[in-house]
Coordinates of C-alpha atoms and ligand atoms in Angstrom, one line a residue:
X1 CA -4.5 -34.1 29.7
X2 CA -4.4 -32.5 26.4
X3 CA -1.1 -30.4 26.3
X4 CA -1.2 -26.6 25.9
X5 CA -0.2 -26.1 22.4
X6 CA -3.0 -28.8 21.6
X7 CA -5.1 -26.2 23.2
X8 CA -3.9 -23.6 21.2
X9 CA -3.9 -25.0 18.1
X10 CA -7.9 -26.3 18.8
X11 CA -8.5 -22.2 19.6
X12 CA -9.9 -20.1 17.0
X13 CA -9.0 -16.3 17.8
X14 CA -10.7 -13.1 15.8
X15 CA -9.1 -10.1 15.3
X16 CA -11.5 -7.1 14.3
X17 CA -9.4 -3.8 13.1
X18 CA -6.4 -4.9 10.7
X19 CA -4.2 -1.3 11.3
X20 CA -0.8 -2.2 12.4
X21 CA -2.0 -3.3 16.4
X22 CA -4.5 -6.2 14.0
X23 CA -1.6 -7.1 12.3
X24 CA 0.9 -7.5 14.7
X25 CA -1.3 -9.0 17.3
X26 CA -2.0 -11.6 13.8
X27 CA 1.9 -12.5 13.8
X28 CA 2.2 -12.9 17.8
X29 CA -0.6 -15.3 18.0
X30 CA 0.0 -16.7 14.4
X31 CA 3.3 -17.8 15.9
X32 CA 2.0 -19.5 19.1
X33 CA 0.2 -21.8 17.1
X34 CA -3.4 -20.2 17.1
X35 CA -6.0 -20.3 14.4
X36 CA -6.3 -16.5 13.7
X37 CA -9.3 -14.7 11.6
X38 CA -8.6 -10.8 10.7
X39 CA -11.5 -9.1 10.1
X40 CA -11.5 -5.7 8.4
X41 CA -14.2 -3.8 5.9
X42 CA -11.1 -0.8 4.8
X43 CA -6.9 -2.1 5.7
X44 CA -5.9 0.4 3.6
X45 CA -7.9 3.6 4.7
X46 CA -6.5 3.7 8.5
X47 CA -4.2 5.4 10.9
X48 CA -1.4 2.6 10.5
X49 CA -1.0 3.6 7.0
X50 CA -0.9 7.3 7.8
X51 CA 1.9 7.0 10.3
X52 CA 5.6 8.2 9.9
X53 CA 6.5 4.9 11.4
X54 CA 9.2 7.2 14.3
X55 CA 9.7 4.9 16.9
X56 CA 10.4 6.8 19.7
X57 CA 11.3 4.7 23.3
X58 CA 14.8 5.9 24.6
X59 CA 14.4 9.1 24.4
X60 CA 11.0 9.0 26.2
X61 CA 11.9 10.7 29.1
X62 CA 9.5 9.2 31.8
X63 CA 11.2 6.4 33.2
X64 CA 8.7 4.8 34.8
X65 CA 5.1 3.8 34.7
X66 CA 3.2 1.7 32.6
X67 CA 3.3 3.9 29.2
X68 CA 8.0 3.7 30.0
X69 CA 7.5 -0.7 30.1
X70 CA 5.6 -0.9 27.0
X71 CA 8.3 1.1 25.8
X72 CA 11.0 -0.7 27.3
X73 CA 9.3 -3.7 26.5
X74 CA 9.1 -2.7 22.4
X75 CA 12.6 -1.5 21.9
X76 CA 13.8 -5.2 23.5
X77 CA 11.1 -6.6 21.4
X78 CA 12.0 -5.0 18.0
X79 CA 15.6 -6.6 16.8
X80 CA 13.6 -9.8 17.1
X81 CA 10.9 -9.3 15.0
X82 CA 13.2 -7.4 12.8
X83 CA 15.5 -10.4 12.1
X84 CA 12.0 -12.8 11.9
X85 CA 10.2 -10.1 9.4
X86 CA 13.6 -10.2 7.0
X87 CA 12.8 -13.6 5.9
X88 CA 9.5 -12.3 4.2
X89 CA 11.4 -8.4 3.2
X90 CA 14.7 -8.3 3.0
X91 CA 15.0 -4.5 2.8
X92 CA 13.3 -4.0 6.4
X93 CA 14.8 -2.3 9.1
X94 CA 14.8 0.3 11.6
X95 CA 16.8 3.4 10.3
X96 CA 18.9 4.7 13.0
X97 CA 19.8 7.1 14.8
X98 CA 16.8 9.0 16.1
X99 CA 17.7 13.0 16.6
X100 CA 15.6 15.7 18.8
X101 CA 16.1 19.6 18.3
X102 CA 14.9 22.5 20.1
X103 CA 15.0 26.4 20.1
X104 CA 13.5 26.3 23.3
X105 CA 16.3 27.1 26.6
X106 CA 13.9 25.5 29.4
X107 CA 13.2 22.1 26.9
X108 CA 16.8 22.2 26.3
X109 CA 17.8 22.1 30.2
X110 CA 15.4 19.3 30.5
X111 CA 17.0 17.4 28.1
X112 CA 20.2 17.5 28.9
X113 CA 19.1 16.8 32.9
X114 CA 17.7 13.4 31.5
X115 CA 20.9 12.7 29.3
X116 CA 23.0 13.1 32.4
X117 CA 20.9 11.1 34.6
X118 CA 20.7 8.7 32.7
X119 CA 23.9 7.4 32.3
X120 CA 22.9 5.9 28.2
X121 CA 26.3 6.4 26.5
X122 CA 23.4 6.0 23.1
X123 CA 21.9 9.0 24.3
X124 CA 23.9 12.0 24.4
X125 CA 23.7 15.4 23.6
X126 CA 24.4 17.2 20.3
X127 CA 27.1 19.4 20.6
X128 CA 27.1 23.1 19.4
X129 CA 30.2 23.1 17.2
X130 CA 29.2 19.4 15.8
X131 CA 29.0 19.3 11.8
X132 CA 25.0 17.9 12.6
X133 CA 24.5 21.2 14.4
X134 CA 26.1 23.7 12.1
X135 CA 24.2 21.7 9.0
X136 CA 20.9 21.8 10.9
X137 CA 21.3 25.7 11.9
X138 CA 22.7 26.6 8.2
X139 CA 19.8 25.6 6.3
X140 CA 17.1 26.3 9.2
X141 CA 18.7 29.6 8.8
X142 CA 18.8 29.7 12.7
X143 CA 21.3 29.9 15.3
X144 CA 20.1 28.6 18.0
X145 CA 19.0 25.1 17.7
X146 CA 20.3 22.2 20.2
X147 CA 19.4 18.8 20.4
X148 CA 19.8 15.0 21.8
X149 CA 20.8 12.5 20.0
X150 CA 19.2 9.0 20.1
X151 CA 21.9 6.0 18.5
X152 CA 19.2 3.2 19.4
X153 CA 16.1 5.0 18.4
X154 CA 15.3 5.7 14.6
X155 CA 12.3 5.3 12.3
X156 CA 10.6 2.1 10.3
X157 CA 8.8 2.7 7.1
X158 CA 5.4 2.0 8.2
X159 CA 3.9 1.0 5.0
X160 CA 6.9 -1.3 4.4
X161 CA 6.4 -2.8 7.8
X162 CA 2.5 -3.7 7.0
X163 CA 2.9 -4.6 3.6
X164 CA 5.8 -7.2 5.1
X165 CA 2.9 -8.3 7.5
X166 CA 0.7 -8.6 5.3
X167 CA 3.3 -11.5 3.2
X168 CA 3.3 -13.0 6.6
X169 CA 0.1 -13.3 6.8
X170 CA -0.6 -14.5 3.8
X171 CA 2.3 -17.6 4.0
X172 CA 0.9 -18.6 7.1
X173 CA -2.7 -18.7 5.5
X174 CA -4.1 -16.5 7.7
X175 CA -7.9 -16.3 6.8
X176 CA -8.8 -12.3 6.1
X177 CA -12.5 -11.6 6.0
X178 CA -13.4 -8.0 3.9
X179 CA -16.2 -7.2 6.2
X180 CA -17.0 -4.8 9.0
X181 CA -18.7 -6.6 12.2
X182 CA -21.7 -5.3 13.2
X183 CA -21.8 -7.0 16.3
X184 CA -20.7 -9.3 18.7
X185 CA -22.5 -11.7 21.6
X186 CA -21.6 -14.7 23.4
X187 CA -23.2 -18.4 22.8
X188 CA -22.5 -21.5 24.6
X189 CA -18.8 -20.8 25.0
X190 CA -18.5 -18.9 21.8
X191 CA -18.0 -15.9 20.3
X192 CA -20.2 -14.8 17.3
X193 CA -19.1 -11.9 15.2
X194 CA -21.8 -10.5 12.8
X195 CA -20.6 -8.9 9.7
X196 CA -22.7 -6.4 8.0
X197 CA -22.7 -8.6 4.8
X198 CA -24.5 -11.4 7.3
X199 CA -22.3 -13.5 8.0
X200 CA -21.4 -15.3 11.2
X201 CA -18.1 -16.2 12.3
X202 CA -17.4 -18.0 15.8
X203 CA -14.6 -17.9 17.6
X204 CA -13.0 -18.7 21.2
X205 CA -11.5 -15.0 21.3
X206 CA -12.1 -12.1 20.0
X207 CA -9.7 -9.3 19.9
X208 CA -10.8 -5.7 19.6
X209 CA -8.3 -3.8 17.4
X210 CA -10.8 -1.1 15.7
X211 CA -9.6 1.6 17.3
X212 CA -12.9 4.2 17.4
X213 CA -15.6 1.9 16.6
X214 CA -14.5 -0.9 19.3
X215 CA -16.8 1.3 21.8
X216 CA -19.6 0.4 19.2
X217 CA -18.9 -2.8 19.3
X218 CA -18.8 -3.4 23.7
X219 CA -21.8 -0.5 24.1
X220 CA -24.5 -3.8 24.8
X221 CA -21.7 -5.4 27.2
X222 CA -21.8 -2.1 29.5
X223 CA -18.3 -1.6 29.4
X224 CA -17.6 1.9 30.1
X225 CA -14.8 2.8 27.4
X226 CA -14.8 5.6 25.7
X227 CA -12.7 7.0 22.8
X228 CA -12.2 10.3 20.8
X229 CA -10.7 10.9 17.8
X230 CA -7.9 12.4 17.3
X231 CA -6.9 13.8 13.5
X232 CA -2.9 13.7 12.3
X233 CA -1.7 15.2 9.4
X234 CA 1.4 15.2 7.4
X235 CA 2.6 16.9 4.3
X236 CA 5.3 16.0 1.7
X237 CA 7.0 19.5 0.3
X238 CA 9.2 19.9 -2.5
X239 CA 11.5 23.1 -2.7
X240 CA 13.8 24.6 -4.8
X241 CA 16.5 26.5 -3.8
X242 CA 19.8 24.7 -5.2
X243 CA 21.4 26.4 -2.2
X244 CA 19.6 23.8 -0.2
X245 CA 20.5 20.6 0.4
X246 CA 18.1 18.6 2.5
X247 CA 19.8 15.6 2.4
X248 CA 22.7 17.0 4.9
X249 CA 20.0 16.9 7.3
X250 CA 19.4 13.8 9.8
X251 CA 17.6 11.3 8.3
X252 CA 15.2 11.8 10.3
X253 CA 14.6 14.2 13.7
X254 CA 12.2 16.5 15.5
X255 CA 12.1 19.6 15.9
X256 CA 9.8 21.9 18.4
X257 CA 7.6 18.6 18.3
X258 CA 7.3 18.4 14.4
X259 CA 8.7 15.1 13.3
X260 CA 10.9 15.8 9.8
X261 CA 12.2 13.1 7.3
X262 CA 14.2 14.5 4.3
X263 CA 13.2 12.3 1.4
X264 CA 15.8 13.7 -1.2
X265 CA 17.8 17.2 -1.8
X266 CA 14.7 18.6 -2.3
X267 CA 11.9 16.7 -1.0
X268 CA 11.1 16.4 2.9
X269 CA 7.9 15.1 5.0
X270 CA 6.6 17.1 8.1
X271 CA 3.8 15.7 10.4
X272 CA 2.0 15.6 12.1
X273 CA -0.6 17.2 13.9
X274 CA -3.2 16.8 16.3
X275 CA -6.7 17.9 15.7
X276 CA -9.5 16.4 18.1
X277 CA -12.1 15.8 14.8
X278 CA -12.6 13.5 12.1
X279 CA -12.1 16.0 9.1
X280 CA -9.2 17.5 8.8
X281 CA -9.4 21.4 9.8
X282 CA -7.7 23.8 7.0
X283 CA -4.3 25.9 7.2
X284 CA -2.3 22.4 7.2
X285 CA 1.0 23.9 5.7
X286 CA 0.6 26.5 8.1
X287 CA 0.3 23.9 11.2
X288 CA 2.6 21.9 10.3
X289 CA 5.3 24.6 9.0
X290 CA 5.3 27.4 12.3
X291 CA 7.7 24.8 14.2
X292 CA 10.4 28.0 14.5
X293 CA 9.7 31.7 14.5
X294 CA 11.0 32.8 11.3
X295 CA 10.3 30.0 8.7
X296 CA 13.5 29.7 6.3
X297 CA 12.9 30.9 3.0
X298 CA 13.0 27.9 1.5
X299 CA 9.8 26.1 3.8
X300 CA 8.0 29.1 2.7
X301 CA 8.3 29.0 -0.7
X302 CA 7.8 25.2 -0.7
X303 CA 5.0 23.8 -2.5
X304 CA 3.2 20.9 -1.0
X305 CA 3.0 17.7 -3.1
X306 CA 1.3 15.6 -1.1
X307 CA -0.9 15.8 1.8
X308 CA -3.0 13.0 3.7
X309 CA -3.9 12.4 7.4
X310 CA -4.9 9.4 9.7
X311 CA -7.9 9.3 12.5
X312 CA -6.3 7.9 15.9
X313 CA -8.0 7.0 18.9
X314 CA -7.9 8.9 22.1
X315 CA -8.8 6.8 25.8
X316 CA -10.8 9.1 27.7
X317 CA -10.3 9.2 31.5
X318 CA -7.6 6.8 31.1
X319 CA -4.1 6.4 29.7
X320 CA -3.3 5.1 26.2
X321 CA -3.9 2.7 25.2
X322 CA -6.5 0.3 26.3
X323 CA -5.2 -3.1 26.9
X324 CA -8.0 -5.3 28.8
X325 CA -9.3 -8.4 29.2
X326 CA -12.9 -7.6 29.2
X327 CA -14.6 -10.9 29.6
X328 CA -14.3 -14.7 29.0
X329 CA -12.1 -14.3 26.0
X330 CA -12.8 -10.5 24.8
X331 CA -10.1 -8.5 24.9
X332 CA -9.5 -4.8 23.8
X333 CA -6.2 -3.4 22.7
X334 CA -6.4 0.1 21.2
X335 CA -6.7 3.4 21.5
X336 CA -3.4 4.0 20.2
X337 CA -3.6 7.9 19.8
X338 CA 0.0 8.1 19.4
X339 CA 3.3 5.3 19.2
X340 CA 1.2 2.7 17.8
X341 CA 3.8 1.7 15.4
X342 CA 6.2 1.7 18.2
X343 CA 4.1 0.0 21.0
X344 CA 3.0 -2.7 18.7
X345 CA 5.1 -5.6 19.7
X346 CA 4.9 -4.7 23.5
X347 CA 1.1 -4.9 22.8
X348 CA 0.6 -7.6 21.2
X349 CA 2.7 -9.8 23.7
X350 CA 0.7 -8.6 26.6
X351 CA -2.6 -10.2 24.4
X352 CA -0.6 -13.3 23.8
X353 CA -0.1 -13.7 27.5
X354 CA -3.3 -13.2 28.1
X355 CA -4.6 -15.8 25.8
X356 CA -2.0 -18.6 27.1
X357 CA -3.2 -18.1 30.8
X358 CA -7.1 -18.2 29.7
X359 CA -6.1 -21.6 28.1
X360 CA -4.0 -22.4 30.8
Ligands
FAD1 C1 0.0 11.4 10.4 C2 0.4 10.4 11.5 C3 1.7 10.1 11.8 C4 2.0 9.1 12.8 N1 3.3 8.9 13.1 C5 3.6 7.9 13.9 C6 5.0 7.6 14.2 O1 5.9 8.3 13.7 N2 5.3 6.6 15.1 C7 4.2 5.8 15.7 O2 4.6 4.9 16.4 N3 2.9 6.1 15.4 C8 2.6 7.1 14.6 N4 1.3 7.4 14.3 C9 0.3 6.8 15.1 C10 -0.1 5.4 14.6 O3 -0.4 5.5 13.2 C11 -1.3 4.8 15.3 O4 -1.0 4.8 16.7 C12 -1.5 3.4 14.8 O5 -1.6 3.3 13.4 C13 -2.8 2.8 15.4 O6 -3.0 1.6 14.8 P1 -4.4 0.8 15.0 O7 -4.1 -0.6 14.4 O8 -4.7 0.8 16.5 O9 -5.5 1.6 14.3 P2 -5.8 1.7 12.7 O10 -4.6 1.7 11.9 O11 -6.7 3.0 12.6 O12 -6.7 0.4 12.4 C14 -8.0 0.2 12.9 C15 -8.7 -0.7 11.8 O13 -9.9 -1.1 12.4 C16 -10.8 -1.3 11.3 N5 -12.2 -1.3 11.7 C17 -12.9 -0.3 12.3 N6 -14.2 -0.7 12.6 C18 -14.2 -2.0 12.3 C19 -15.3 -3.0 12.3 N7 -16.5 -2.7 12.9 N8 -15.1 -4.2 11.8 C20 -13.8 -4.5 11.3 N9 -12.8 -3.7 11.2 C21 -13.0 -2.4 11.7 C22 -10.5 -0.1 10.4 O14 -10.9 -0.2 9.0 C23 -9.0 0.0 10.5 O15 -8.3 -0.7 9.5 C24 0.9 8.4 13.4 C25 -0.4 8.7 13.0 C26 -0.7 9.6 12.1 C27 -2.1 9.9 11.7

């Protein structure tokens, strides 16, 4: 009896969609000994390399249900891959700690409910006469904003991450195919993917990773998935007040549901937002900037200096994302509308399970 890493290393496994989810479920199966294929027409032009890269799972404040274990699941998930990742970038790593403000009384009260329930002495809540506090309100020229504090939550740099992947990836001789598929059907055991440039690649498995166009792709195999698209945006503003010093902010925090990352003294990045179309709709400083009710002069004065957006994918009539094994070796995990970056490792174990008990 052939032994099941034999098994594994005879299996050839596609990947269609190379965002971050492609990637990462790449490394996982990479690692268990798999022959993996990425297929992907435009790496560069998604979601993943929109995303501020936040990854928020402690201070989630559902503690149970399936969208709480993929959480759970990622934060135990992430020192490891951390530490593996190093050996290919030194300089990666998740910037801690992970801060979350309000103006809002009723949010507030919520939040500090789930601090005390939950008995996390790395979650606790930001008090009033704190220097973080008094900085925050200074230059917010504000009074009343409050706040948790997350010590095991924090932020990666998301293009960093993929562009460590992608020197993974390329050690391990991972084969990347520049090509969209077209289609996909089974054959006597097989998969065939059909690329738009005519080509035809077979594989065991096939992994659906293309966010959107994955209902394209399962249409034929009556699957009934569907998807919407869901538009973030995000902004990089430069100001100049000398008064204002934007590095005595966090590093990196929310705030009303904007996320915020001060880039320098006088540089900082808002996003994001979500608009339910594929272009993005107009007024973006506007959206992204009316996170209090009197802007401080600086944010209104600041000019924008970049500006770019991602397209996510929204499940409809279930919960994000989709993770399913759809038939004999197709699988579909996306639909990440939101947390992509941080679900990614939780996701792409759950495939890698998965695959071992369909060779099993
Ligand atoms: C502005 C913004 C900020 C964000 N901030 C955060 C954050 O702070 N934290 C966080 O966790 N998440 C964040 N996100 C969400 C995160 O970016 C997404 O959840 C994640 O990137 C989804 O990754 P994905 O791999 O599923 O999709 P994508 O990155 O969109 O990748 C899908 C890939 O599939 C390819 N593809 C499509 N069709 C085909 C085909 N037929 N054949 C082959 N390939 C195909 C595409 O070219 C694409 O490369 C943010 C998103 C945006 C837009």
């Amino acid at each position: 009896m052939k032994s099941l890493k034999e098994n594994f290393q005879k299996a050839h496994i596609v990947i269609i969609g190379s965002g971050i989810i492609g990637k990462f479920n790449a490394l996982e199966l990479s690692e268990l000994g798999f022959k993996v294929t990425i297929i992907d027409p435009a790496q560069h032009k998604n979601s993943s390399n929109s995303a501020l890269g936040l990854l928020m799972g402690n201070m989630y404040q559902k503690r149970r249900g399936r969208s709480w274990d993929l959480r759970k699941q990622s934060i135990e998930l992430w020192p490891k891959w951390i530490k593996f990742l190093q050996q290919f970038n030194c300089e990666l790593n998740i910037e801690k700690p992970l801060i979350q403000l309000t103006t809002n009384e009723e949010k507030f009260k919520k939040l500090k409910i789930f601090i005390h329930e939950n008995h996390d002495p790395n979650l606790q809540i930001l008090k009033k006469d704190s220097i973080l506090i008094k900085n925050i309100n200074n230059i917010f020229q504000t009074k009343n904003i409050k706040g948790i504090i997350s010590f095991n939550d924090g932020r990666i740099d998301a293009m960093s991450l993929l562009k460590t992947l992608d020197k993974y990836l390329k050690n391990e001789k991972i084969n990347f195919l520049e090509d969209e598929i077209i289609k996909i059907k089974k054959s006597k055991n097989q998969w065939i993917s059909k690329t738009k440039n005519n080509k035809e690649i077979k594989s065991d498995i096939v992994i659906l990773c293309n966010s959107l166009n994955a209902v394209n792709l399962i249409d034929g195999l009556s699957q009934n998935i569907k998807l919407k698209p869901v538009l973030g945006q995000a902004m990089e503003i430069d100001i100049n007040d000398p008064e204002v010093d934007l590095l005595s902010l966090p590093k990196q925090f929310s705030m009303n549901g904007k996320n915020i990352i001060p880039k320098s003294k006088n540089k900082l990045i808002i996003g994001s937002t979500d608009e339910y179309s594929t272009k993005p709709g107009e007024n973006t400083f506007e959206k992204l900037t009316n996170f209090l009710d009197k802007k401080p002069t600086w944010l209104i004065n600041g000019q924008v200096t970049k500006k770019w957006f991602g397209v996510r994918s929204r499940p409809e009539g279930e919960p994000s994302p989709i993770m399913k094994n759809l038939r004999d070796g197709l699988i579909i995990c996306t639909g990440f509308y939101k947390n992509g970056i941080l679900l990614a490792p939780a996701c792409s174990k759950w495939v890698g399970n998965e695959i071992k008990d369909y060779f099993s």
